[in-house]
Amino acid sequence: MKYPVKYTFLGFYLNSIVDNGGFVELDIIQSKINGKAVFSYLKEKFGDELDISLYTENEIIEIEDYFYNLDNAIDARRKFGIEKNGICLLVAYCFEALQHNPENL
């Protein structure tokens, strides 16, 4: 999947999960980011609500790496205003990717 579609597509799915009441504590998502296990956790928790079948394994790894790098460089509360819902943090990371193409970093 090409940039920027891979982040907009993901952002839409994550946003839909939030709209349907999906919630994951921020510290849990950050733990999964640091373990590079975000997608496996989300698939386990939300099942078919998150369709990542269009992503290759390498794309999943690239996105997880990008989230990992952001999480270790940015204060989410200060920059994005995220304090509670970890899924909202992932949506914010998708927005950040749309502003700064990770493939060019």
Coordinates of N, CA, C and O in Angstrom, one line a residue:
M1 N 0.9 -1.2 0.0 CA 0.0 0.0 0.0 C 0.9 1.2 0.0 O 1.9 1.3 0.7
K2 N 0.6 2.2 -0.8 CA 1.4 3.4 -0.9 C 1.1 4.5 0.1 O -0.1 4.5 0.6
Y3 N 2.0 5.3 0.4 CA 1.8 6.5 1.2 C 1.0 7.5 0.3 O 1.3 7.6 -0.9
P4 N 0.1 8.2 0.8 CA -0.4 8.3 2.2 C -1.5 7.4 2.6 O -2.0 7.3 3.7
V5 N -1.9 6.5 1.6 CA -3.1 5.7 1.8 C -2.9 4.8 3.0 O -3.9 4.5 3.7
K6 N -1.7 4.2 3.2 CA -1.6 3.3 4.3 C -1.9 3.9 5.7 O -2.3 3.2 6.6
Y7 N -1.7 5.2 5.8 CA -2.0 5.9 7.1 C -3.4 6.4 7.1 O -4.0 6.4 8.2
T8 N -3.9 6.9 6.0 CA -5.3 7.3 6.0 C -6.3 6.1 6.3 O -7.2 6.2 7.1
F9 N -6.0 5.0 5.6 CA -6.8 3.8 5.7 C -6.8 3.3 7.2 O -7.8 3.0 7.8
L10 N -5.6 3.3 7.8 CA -5.4 2.9 9.2 C -6.2 3.8 10.1 O -6.9 3.5 11.0
G11 N -6.0 5.1 9.8 CA -6.6 6.2 10.7 C -8.2 6.0 10.6 O -8.8 6.2 11.7
F12 N -8.7 5.7 9.5 CA -10.2 5.6 9.4 C -10.6 4.4 10.2 O -11.6 4.5 10.9
Y13 N -9.9 3.3 10.2 CA -10.3 2.1 11.0 C -10.2 2.4 12.5 O -11.1 2.0 13.2
L14 N -9.1 3.0 12.9 CA -8.9 3.4 14.3 C -10.0 4.3 14.7 O -10.5 4.2 15.8
N15 N -10.3 5.3 13.9 CA -11.4 6.3 14.3 C -12.7 5.6 14.4 O -13.5 5.9 15.3
S16 N -13.0 4.6 13.6 CA -14.2 3.9 13.6 C -14.3 3.1 15.0 O -15.4 3.0 15.6
I17 N -13.2 2.5 15.4 CA -13.2 1.8 16.6 C -13.5 2.7 17.8 O -14.3 2.4 18.7
V18 N -12.9 3.9 17.8 CA -13.2 4.9 18.8 C -14.7 5.3 18.8 O -15.4 5.4 19.8
D19 N -15.2 5.5 17.6 CA -16.6 5.9 17.4 C -17.6 4.8 18.0 O -18.6 5.1 18.4
N20 N -17.1 3.6 17.9 CA -18.0 2.5 18.4 C -17.7 2.2 19.9 O -18.1 1.2 20.4
G21 N -17.0 3.1 20.5 CA -16.8 3.0 22.0 C -15.5 2.3 22.4 O -15.3 2.0 23.5
G22 N -14.7 2.0 21.4 CA -13.4 1.3 21.7 C -12.5 2.2 22.5 O -12.3 3.4 22.3
F23 N -11.9 1.6 23.6 CA -11.0 2.3 24.5 C -9.9 1.4 24.9 O -10.2 0.2 25.3
V24 N -8.7 1.9 24.9 CA -7.6 1.2 25.5 C -6.8 2.3 26.3 O -6.5 3.3 25.7
E25 N -6.5 2.0 27.5 CA -5.7 2.9 28.3 C -4.4 3.3 27.6 O -3.8 2.4 26.9
L26 N -4.1 4.5 27.7 CA -2.9 5.1 27.0 C -1.6 4.3 27.4 O -0.8 4.0 26.5
D27 N -1.4 4.0 28.6 CA -0.2 3.3 29.0 C -0.2 1.9 28.5 O 0.9 1.4 28.2
I28 N -1.3 1.2 28.2 CA -1.3 -0.1 27.6 C -0.8 0.0 26.2 O 0.0 -0.8 25.7
I29 N -1.4 1.0 25.4 CA -1.0 1.2 24.0 C 0.5 1.5 23.9 O 1.2 1.0 23.1
Q30 N 1.0 2.4 24.8 CA 2.4 2.7 24.8 C 3.3 1.5 25.1 O 4.3 1.3 24.5
S31 N 2.8 0.6 26.0 CA 3.5 -0.6 26.2 C 3.6 -1.5 25.0 O 4.6 -2.1 24.7
K32 N 2.4 -1.6 24.3 CA 2.4 -2.4 23.1 C 3.3 -1.7 22.0 O 3.9 -2.5 21.2
I33 N 3.3 -0.4 21.9 CA 4.1 0.3 21.0 C 5.6 -0.1 21.2 O 6.4 -0.4 20.3
N34 N 6.0 0.0 22.5 CA 7.4 -0.2 22.9 C 7.8 -1.7 22.6 O 8.9 -2.0 22.4
G35 N 6.8 -2.6 22.7 CA 7.1 -4.0 22.4 C 6.8 -4.4 20.9 O 6.9 -5.5 20.6
K36 N 6.5 -3.3 20.2 CA 6.2 -3.5 18.7 C 5.2 -4.6 18.5 O 5.3 -5.5 17.6
A37 N 4.1 -4.5 19.3 CA 3.0 -5.5 19.3 C 1.7 -4.9 19.2 O 0.7 -5.4 19.6
V38 N 1.6 -3.7 18.6 CA 0.3 -2.9 18.6 C -0.7 -3.7 17.7 O -1.8 -3.8 18.2
F39 N -0.3 -4.1 16.5 CA -1.3 -4.7 15.7 C -1.8 -6.0 16.2 O -3.0 -6.3 16.1
S40 N -0.9 -6.8 16.7 CA -1.4 -8.1 17.2 C -2.3 -7.9 18.4 O -3.3 -8.6 18.6
Y41 N -2.0 -6.9 19.3 CA -2.9 -6.6 20.4 C -4.3 -6.1 19.9 O -5.3 -6.5 20.4
L42 N -4.3 -5.2 19.0 CA -5.5 -4.6 18.5 C -6.4 -5.6 17.8 O -7.6 -5.7 18.0
K43 N -5.7 -6.5 17.0 CA -6.5 -7.6 16.4 C -7.1 -8.5 17.4 O -8.3 -9.0 17.2
E44 N -6.4 -8.8 18.4 CA -6.9 -9.7 19.5 C -8.1 -9.0 20.2 O -9.1 -9.6 20.5
K45 N -7.9 -7.7 20.5 CA -9.0 -7.0 21.3 C -10.2 -6.6 20.4 O -11.3 -6.7 20.9
F46 N -10.0 -6.2 19.2 CA -11.1 -5.7 18.4 C -11.5 -6.6 17.2 O -12.5 -6.2 16.5
G47 N -10.8 -7.6 16.9 CA -11.1 -8.6 15.9 C -11.3 -7.9 14.5 O -10.5 -7.2 14.0
D48 N -12.5 -8.2 13.9 CA -12.8 -7.7 12.6 C -13.0 -6.2 12.5 O -13.2 -5.7 11.4
E49 N -13.1 -5.5 13.6 CA -13.2 -4.1 13.6 C -12.0 -3.4 13.0 O -12.1 -2.3 12.5
L50 N -10.9 -4.1 13.0 CA -9.6 -3.6 12.4 C -9.2 -4.5 11.4 O -8.6 -5.6 11.6
D51 N -9.4 -4.1 10.1 CA -9.0 -5.0 9.0 C -7.6 -4.5 8.5 O -7.5 -3.5 7.9
I52 N -6.6 -5.3 8.7 CA -5.3 -5.0 8.3 C -4.8 -6.0 7.2 O -3.6 -6.1 6.8
S53 N -5.8 -6.6 6.5 CA -5.5 -7.7 5.5 C -4.8 -7.1 4.3 O -4.2 -7.8 3.5
L54 N -5.0 -5.8 4.0 CA -4.4 -5.2 2.9 C -2.9 -4.8 3.1 O -2.3 -4.4 2.1
Y55 N -2.5 -4.9 4.3 CA -1.1 -4.5 4.6 C -0.2 -5.8 4.5 O -0.6 -6.8 5.0
T56 N 1.0 -5.6 3.9 CA 2.0 -6.7 3.9 C 2.6 -6.7 5.3 O 2.5 -5.8 6.1
E57 N 3.3 -7.8 5.6 CA 4.0 -8.0 6.9 C 5.0 -6.9 7.0 O 5.2 -6.3 8.1
N58 N 5.7 -6.6 5.9 CA 6.7 -5.5 6.0 C 6.1 -4.1 6.3 O 6.7 -3.3 7.0
E59 N 4.9 -3.9 5.7 CA 4.3 -2.6 6.0 C 3.9 -2.5 7.5 O 4.0 -1.4 8.1
I60 N 3.4 -3.6 8.1 CA 3.1 -3.6 9.5 C 4.3 -3.3 10.3 O 4.3 -2.5 11.2
I61 N 5.4 -3.9 10.0 CA 6.7 -3.7 10.7 C 7.1 -2.2 10.6 O 7.5 -1.6 11.6
E62 N 7.0 -1.7 9.4 CA 7.3 -0.3 9.2 C 6.5 0.7 10.0 O 7.0 1.6 10.6
I63 N 5.2 0.4 10.0 CA 4.3 1.2 10.8 C 4.6 1.1 12.3 O 4.6 2.1 13.0
E64 N 4.8 -0.1 12.8 CA 5.1 -0.3 14.2 C 6.4 0.4 14.5 O 6.5 1.0 15.6
D65 N 7.4 0.3 13.6 CA 8.7 1.0 13.9 C 8.4 2.5 13.9 O 9.0 3.2 14.8
Y66 N 7.6 3.0 13.0 CA 7.3 4.5 13.0 C 6.6 4.9 14.3 O 7.0 5.9 14.9
F67 N 5.6 4.1 14.8 CA 5.0 4.4 16.0 C 5.9 4.4 17.2 O 5.9 5.2 18.1
Y68 N 6.8 3.4 17.2 CA 7.8 3.2 18.2 C 8.7 4.5 18.3 O 9.0 5.0 19.3
N69 N 9.2 4.9 17.1 CA 10.1 6.1 17.1 C 9.3 7.3 17.6 O 9.9 8.2 18.3
L70 N 8.1 7.5 17.1 CA 7.3 8.7 17.6 C 7.1 8.6 19.1 O 7.3 9.6 19.8
D71 N 6.7 7.5 19.6 CA 6.4 7.3 21.0 C 7.6 7.6 21.9 O 7.5 8.1 23.0
N72 N 8.8 7.4 21.4 CA 10.0 7.6 22.2 C 10.6 9.0 21.9 O 11.6 9.4 22.6
A73 N 10.0 9.8 21.0 CA 10.5 11.1 20.8 C 9.5 12.3 21.1 O 9.9 13.4 21.2
I74 N 8.2 11.9 21.3 CA 7.2 13.0 21.4 C 6.4 12.8 22.7 O 6.1 11.7 23.1
D75 N 6.2 13.9 23.3 CA 5.3 13.9 24.5 C 3.9 14.0 24.0 O 3.4 15.1 23.6
A76 N 3.1 12.9 24.0 CA 1.8 12.9 23.4 C 0.8 13.9 24.1 O 0.0 14.5 23.4
R77 N 1.0 14.0 25.4 CA 0.1 15.0 26.1 C 0.3 16.4 25.6 O -0.6 17.1 25.3
R78 N 1.6 16.8 25.5 CA 1.9 18.1 25.1 C 1.6 18.4 23.6 O 1.0 19.4 23.3
K79 N 2.1 17.5 22.7 CA 2.0 17.7 21.3 C 0.6 17.5 20.7 O 0.1 18.2 19.9
F80 N -0.1 16.4 21.2 CA -1.3 16.0 20.6 C -2.5 16.1 21.5 O -3.7 16.0 21.1
G81 N -2.3 16.4 22.8 CA -3.4 16.5 23.8 C -4.0 15.2 24.1 O -5.2 15.2 24.6
I82 N -3.3 14.1 23.9 CA -3.8 12.8 24.3 C -3.4 12.4 25.7 O -2.2 12.4 26.0
E83 N -4.4 12.1 26.5 CA -4.1 11.7 27.9 C -4.8 10.4 28.3 O -4.3 9.8 29.3
K84 N -5.8 9.9 27.6 CA -6.5 8.8 28.1 C -6.6 7.6 27.1 O -6.2 6.5 27.5
N85 N -7.1 7.8 26.0 CA -7.3 6.7 25.0 C -6.2 6.5 24.1 O -5.8 7.3 23.3
G86 N -5.6 5.3 24.2 CA -4.4 5.0 23.4 C -4.7 4.8 21.9 O -3.9 5.1 21.1
I87 N -6.0 4.5 21.6 CA -6.4 4.4 20.2 C -6.3 5.8 19.6 O -5.9 6.0 18.5
C88 N -6.7 6.8 20.4 CA -6.6 8.2 19.9 C -5.2 8.6 19.6 O -4.9 9.4 18.7
L89 N -4.3 8.1 20.4 CA -2.8 8.3 20.2 C -2.4 7.7 18.8 O -1.7 8.4 18.1
L90 N -2.9 6.6 18.5 CA -2.6 6.0 17.2 C -3.1 6.8 16.1 O -2.5 6.9 15.0
V91 N -4.3 7.3 16.2 CA -4.9 8.2 15.2 C -4.0 9.4 15.1 O -3.7 9.8 13.9
A92 N -3.6 10.0 16.2 CA -2.7 11.2 16.1 C -1.4 10.8 15.4 O -0.9 11.6 14.6
Y93 N -0.9 9.6 15.6 CA 0.3 9.2 14.9 C 0.1 9.1 13.4 O 1.0 9.4 12.6
C94 N -1.1 8.6 13.0 CA -1.4 8.6 11.6 C -1.5 10.0 11.0 O -0.9 10.2 9.9
F95 N -2.0 11.0 11.8 CA -2.0 12.3 11.3 C -0.6 12.9 11.2 O -0.3 13.5 10.2
E96 N 0.2 12.5 12.1 CA 1.6 13.0 12.1 C 2.3 12.4 10.8 O 3.1 13.1 10.2
A97 N 2.0 11.1 10.5 CA 2.6 10.5 9.3 C 2.2 11.2 8.1 O 2.9 11.3 7.1
L98 N 0.9 11.7 8.1 CA 0.4 12.4 6.9 C 1.1 13.8 6.7 O 1.2 14.3 5.6
Q99 N 1.5 14.4 7.8 CA 2.2 15.6 7.8 C 3.7 15.5 7.4 O 4.3 16.3 6.7
H100 N 4.3 14.3 7.8 CA 5.7 14.1 7.6 C 5.9 12.7 7.1 O 5.9 11.7 7.9
N101 N 6.0 12.5 5.8 CA 6.1 11.1 5.2 C 7.2 10.3 5.9 O 8.4 10.7 5.7
P102 N 6.9 9.3 6.6 CA 7.9 8.5 7.3 C 8.9 7.8 6.3 O 10.0 7.5 6.7
E103 N 8.4 7.6 5.1 CA 9.3 7.0 4.1 C 10.5 7.9 3.7 O 11.5 7.5 3.2
N104 N 10.3 9.2 4.0 CA 11.4 10.2 3.6 C 12.3 10.5 4.8 O 13.2 11.3 4.7
L105 N 12.0 9.9 6.0 CA 12.8 10.2 7.2 C 14.0 9.3 7.2 O 14.1 8.3 6.7

